[in-house]
Amino acid sequence: MCGIVGYLGKKEKKEILLDGLQELEYRGYDSAGIAVIEGKKLNSFKAVGKLENLREKTKTFQTEGFGVSIGHTRWATHGKPTELNAHPHLGAYSYVVHNGIIENYQKLKKELQSEGVNFLSQTDTETIVHLFEKYHKQLNDPFAAFAQTIQRLEGAYATLLVSESAPDTIFFAKNGSPMLIGFDGDEIYFASSDTPIIGKAKEVYYLEDGEYGYAKSGTVKLYNNHGEKSFITQALSLDKILAQKEGYRFFMEKEIYEQSRVMGETMMGRVLDDRVDFEELDAAFFDGIHAIKICACGTSYHSALAASYLFERISKIRCNVEIASEFRYKEPLLTKDTLFITISQSGETADTLEALKMAKRAGLKSLSICNVDNSSIVRESDAAILTRAGIEKGVASTKAFATQTMVLWMLALHMGQHKQTVSQEVLNTEIAAMLQIPKALIVTDALHEKLHRLSKRYLHGHGFFFIGRDIFYPLALEGALKLKEISYLHAEGYPAGEMKHGPIALADSELFTVALMPKTMHYDKIKSNVEELSARDATILAISPEPFELADDFVQTAYDTHPMLEFFEMMVVTQLLALEISVRLGNDVDMPRNLAKSVTVE
Ligand code: M6R
């Protein structure tokens, strides 16, 4: 979730790069950097934190005449947000910027290290520049070396490389991460989305996966695995906000679609062949820990609640979850054998932060699960695991919830390994399921269209009940929260088995029940709970892999082999349902009334 810009031409390069990065800052801002080659001279600057720090650092630097230049703004995934980990990454005479993940970077890194290459950063990106220089030494042809480098990369990437070995050229490649080329006469621009080049370039070409090439002397040579390729440019849109949404109507919609991809980043380097590993936690981290307490708010509280089932079931450790604002004033009994976990997308939620401070004062070991490195909660915690969701702009949290839940599932297994409560067989099954999650999160056109059509039937009534059991109960809570915050319709999440203890009194045809009916978890139990509601004429929208006769509406899910696969697939259905209802009601999906993305007051 980083941003890339590049420019080749005669204009002032520093300003073009910094302005471009400014437009991409919404994607990530824990560090930024630029590299410029003019004549044969290579200059580079990096700064941690917001872009203004890089501006300050480059205040006296100016470019003149023709040159090539690349820039990057980073949202930390591999390694801390330090200058060394900031892009551009340097070889001996070349610089690279990159978005995405090089999945085989550990293998490549080992190979290069064994040949004497010294790595400065913890990133996967740095392998690209060293590979390039290795092949350049062998082939003595910069483009051939770049092409050879690209052949070696596995995973998703959009990358730009400049080198003193070809000081008038920018090399580029794209596979799985977005990248485009902008044109204005001889001036050539690169960017990871439209916004940095709007108002600068007139025409644009959106690179396709597998394409690579170079820009030189005002022209671009493009290749794919069939050889050189011609391409047709198109006029560039002029609407920046539209461009930031990358073709989606709302940031929330974009973020729902992104979940499949970001989940790969969440798991990267952590979900290994035969175990789950967190380099953030040292081996002794769980020593002396006999219980877990989790504090969080809103959506993050729901992921915590789901995790409490997983910790007890998988890691066999007592786990108790509290809403942070309640925890703060209840004079809780805290014992030092309890690991205190906070969960927060922003890392700045006041109630969660204060709960953490209380736990620290009581001498508890703390761990935060957070999407923003260097945030207050991360800084305050003994250890932190980043969810790597990338910036979330929609107030209604989607990919943050998905990645938090994933990290917590991974953590439950990791603890289970440590406490030897999971067999290798169970571990293998869980890992196999984890690796399928990105696929389960893909939003198909058919699913989205179905939810769009269904939504028109759910715009009135006197309320919604989302019901589920076990981990599907927190998912029901989350589905209800999504709906209420962006549709302004009343919705409640409830444990399915609890409806008969009171809420069923509300049942009539105007009570909408969204029933989460996983095949792999208490199917018969929830089925009879839904039958009870149906018998009282409640309108039922069932979500299940198993066709359900009594449903008024039915969304059939595909996965029926593992509860977490069902969980994530159903999560997407509830998110799309909320989105489509909100759109039909004409609400502001991304900025619902009365809400803020980060709640920094009590
Ligand atoms: O940043 P946090 O995760 O700490 O925020 C906590 C809640 O304010 C947040 O999860 C909120 O409930 C969601 N944005 C709702 O979609």
PDB file of C-alpha atoms and ligand atoms in Angstrom, residues 296-301 343-349 352 377 392 394-398 400 404 478 481-482 485 595-599, ligand 1:
ATOM      1  CA  ALA A 296     -10.732  -2.570  21.876  1.00  0.00           C
ATOM      2  CA  CYS A 297     -13.627  -0.500  20.527  1.00  0.00           C
ATOM      3  CA  GLY A 298     -16.165  -0.902  17.721  1.00  0.00           C
ATOM      4  CA  THR A 299     -15.086  -3.079  14.861  1.00  0.00           C
ATOM      5  CA  SER A 300     -11.792  -3.873  16.563  1.00  0.00           C
ATOM      6  CA  TYR A 301     -13.784  -5.131  19.554  1.00  0.00           C
ATOM      7  CA  ILE A 343      -6.579  -3.966  18.890  1.00  0.00           C
ATOM      8  CA  SER A 344      -6.918  -0.787  16.895  1.00  0.00           C
ATOM      9  CA  GLN A 345      -6.932   0.144  13.244  1.00  0.00           C
ATOM     10  CA  SER A 346      -5.745   3.692  13.862  1.00  0.00           C
ATOM     11  CA  GLY A 347      -3.664   3.129  16.971  1.00  0.00           C
ATOM     12  CA  GLU A 348      -5.019   6.431  18.296  1.00  0.00           C
ATOM     13  CA  THR A 349      -8.383   5.503  19.822  1.00  0.00           C
ATOM     14  CA  THR A 352      -8.117   1.838  23.915  1.00  0.00           C
ATOM     15  CA  ILE A 377      -0.870   2.490  20.846  1.00  0.00           C
ATOM     16  CA  GLU A 392      -8.269   2.631   5.254  1.00  0.00           C
ATOM     17  CA  GLY A 394     -13.791   4.652   4.550  1.00  0.00           C
ATOM     18  CA  VAL A 395     -15.051   5.378   8.064  1.00  0.00           C
ATOM     19  CA  ALA A 396     -16.750   1.982   8.030  1.00  0.00           C
ATOM     20  CA  SER A 397     -13.928  -0.397   8.686  1.00  0.00           C
ATOM     21  CA  THR A 398     -13.673  -3.391   6.358  1.00  0.00           C
ATOM     22  CA  ALA A 400      -8.979  -3.492   8.973  1.00  0.00           C
ATOM     23  CA  GLN A 404      -7.118  -7.985  12.454  1.00  0.00           C
ATOM     24  CA  GLU A 478     -19.847  -6.592  12.893  1.00  0.00           C
ATOM     25  CA  LEU A 481     -22.491  -2.372  12.926  1.00  0.00           C
ATOM     26  CA  LYS A 482     -21.572  -1.970   9.247  1.00  0.00           C
ATOM     27  CA  GLU A 485     -23.356   3.105  10.573  1.00  0.00           C
ATOM     28  CA  LEU A 595     -18.858   9.565  12.842  1.00  0.00           C
ATOM     29  CA  ALA A 596     -15.105  10.023  12.553  1.00  0.00           C
ATOM     30  CA  LYS A 597     -12.453   7.648  11.330  1.00  0.00           C
ATOM     31  CA  SER A 598     -10.349   7.975  14.416  1.00  0.00           C
ATOM     32  CA  VAL A 599     -11.955   8.621  17.793  1.00  0.00           C
TER      33      VAL A 599
HETATM   34  O1  M6R B   1      -8.995   2.718  15.120  1.00  0.00           O
HETATM   35  P1  M6R B   1      -9.737   1.748  15.999  1.00  0.00           P
HETATM   36  O2  M6R B   1      -9.797   0.382  15.427  1.00  0.00           O
HETATM   37  O3  M6R B   1      -9.237   1.746  17.403  1.00  0.00           O
HETATM   38  O4  M6R B   1     -11.212   2.322  16.037  1.00  0.00           O
HETATM   39  C1  M6R B   1     -12.185   1.776  16.875  1.00  0.00           C
HETATM   40  C2  M6R B   1     -13.566   2.084  16.352  1.00  0.00           C
HETATM   41  O5  M6R B   1     -13.814   3.456  16.408  1.00  0.00           O
HETATM   42  C3  M6R B   1     -13.730   1.609  14.904  1.00  0.00           C
HETATM   43  O6  M6R B   1     -13.422   0.249  14.819  1.00  0.00           O
HETATM   44  C4  M6R B   1     -15.166   1.828  14.398  1.00  0.00           C
HETATM   45  O7  M6R B   1     -16.062   1.076  15.132  1.00  0.00           O
HETATM   46  C5  M6R B   1     -15.227   1.445  12.930  1.00  0.00           C
HETATM   47  N1  M6R B   1     -14.639   2.445  12.104  1.00  0.00           N
HETATM   48  C6  M6R B   1     -16.616   1.190  12.479  1.00  0.00           C
HETATM   49  O8  M6R B   1     -16.648   0.717  11.170  1.00  0.00           O
END
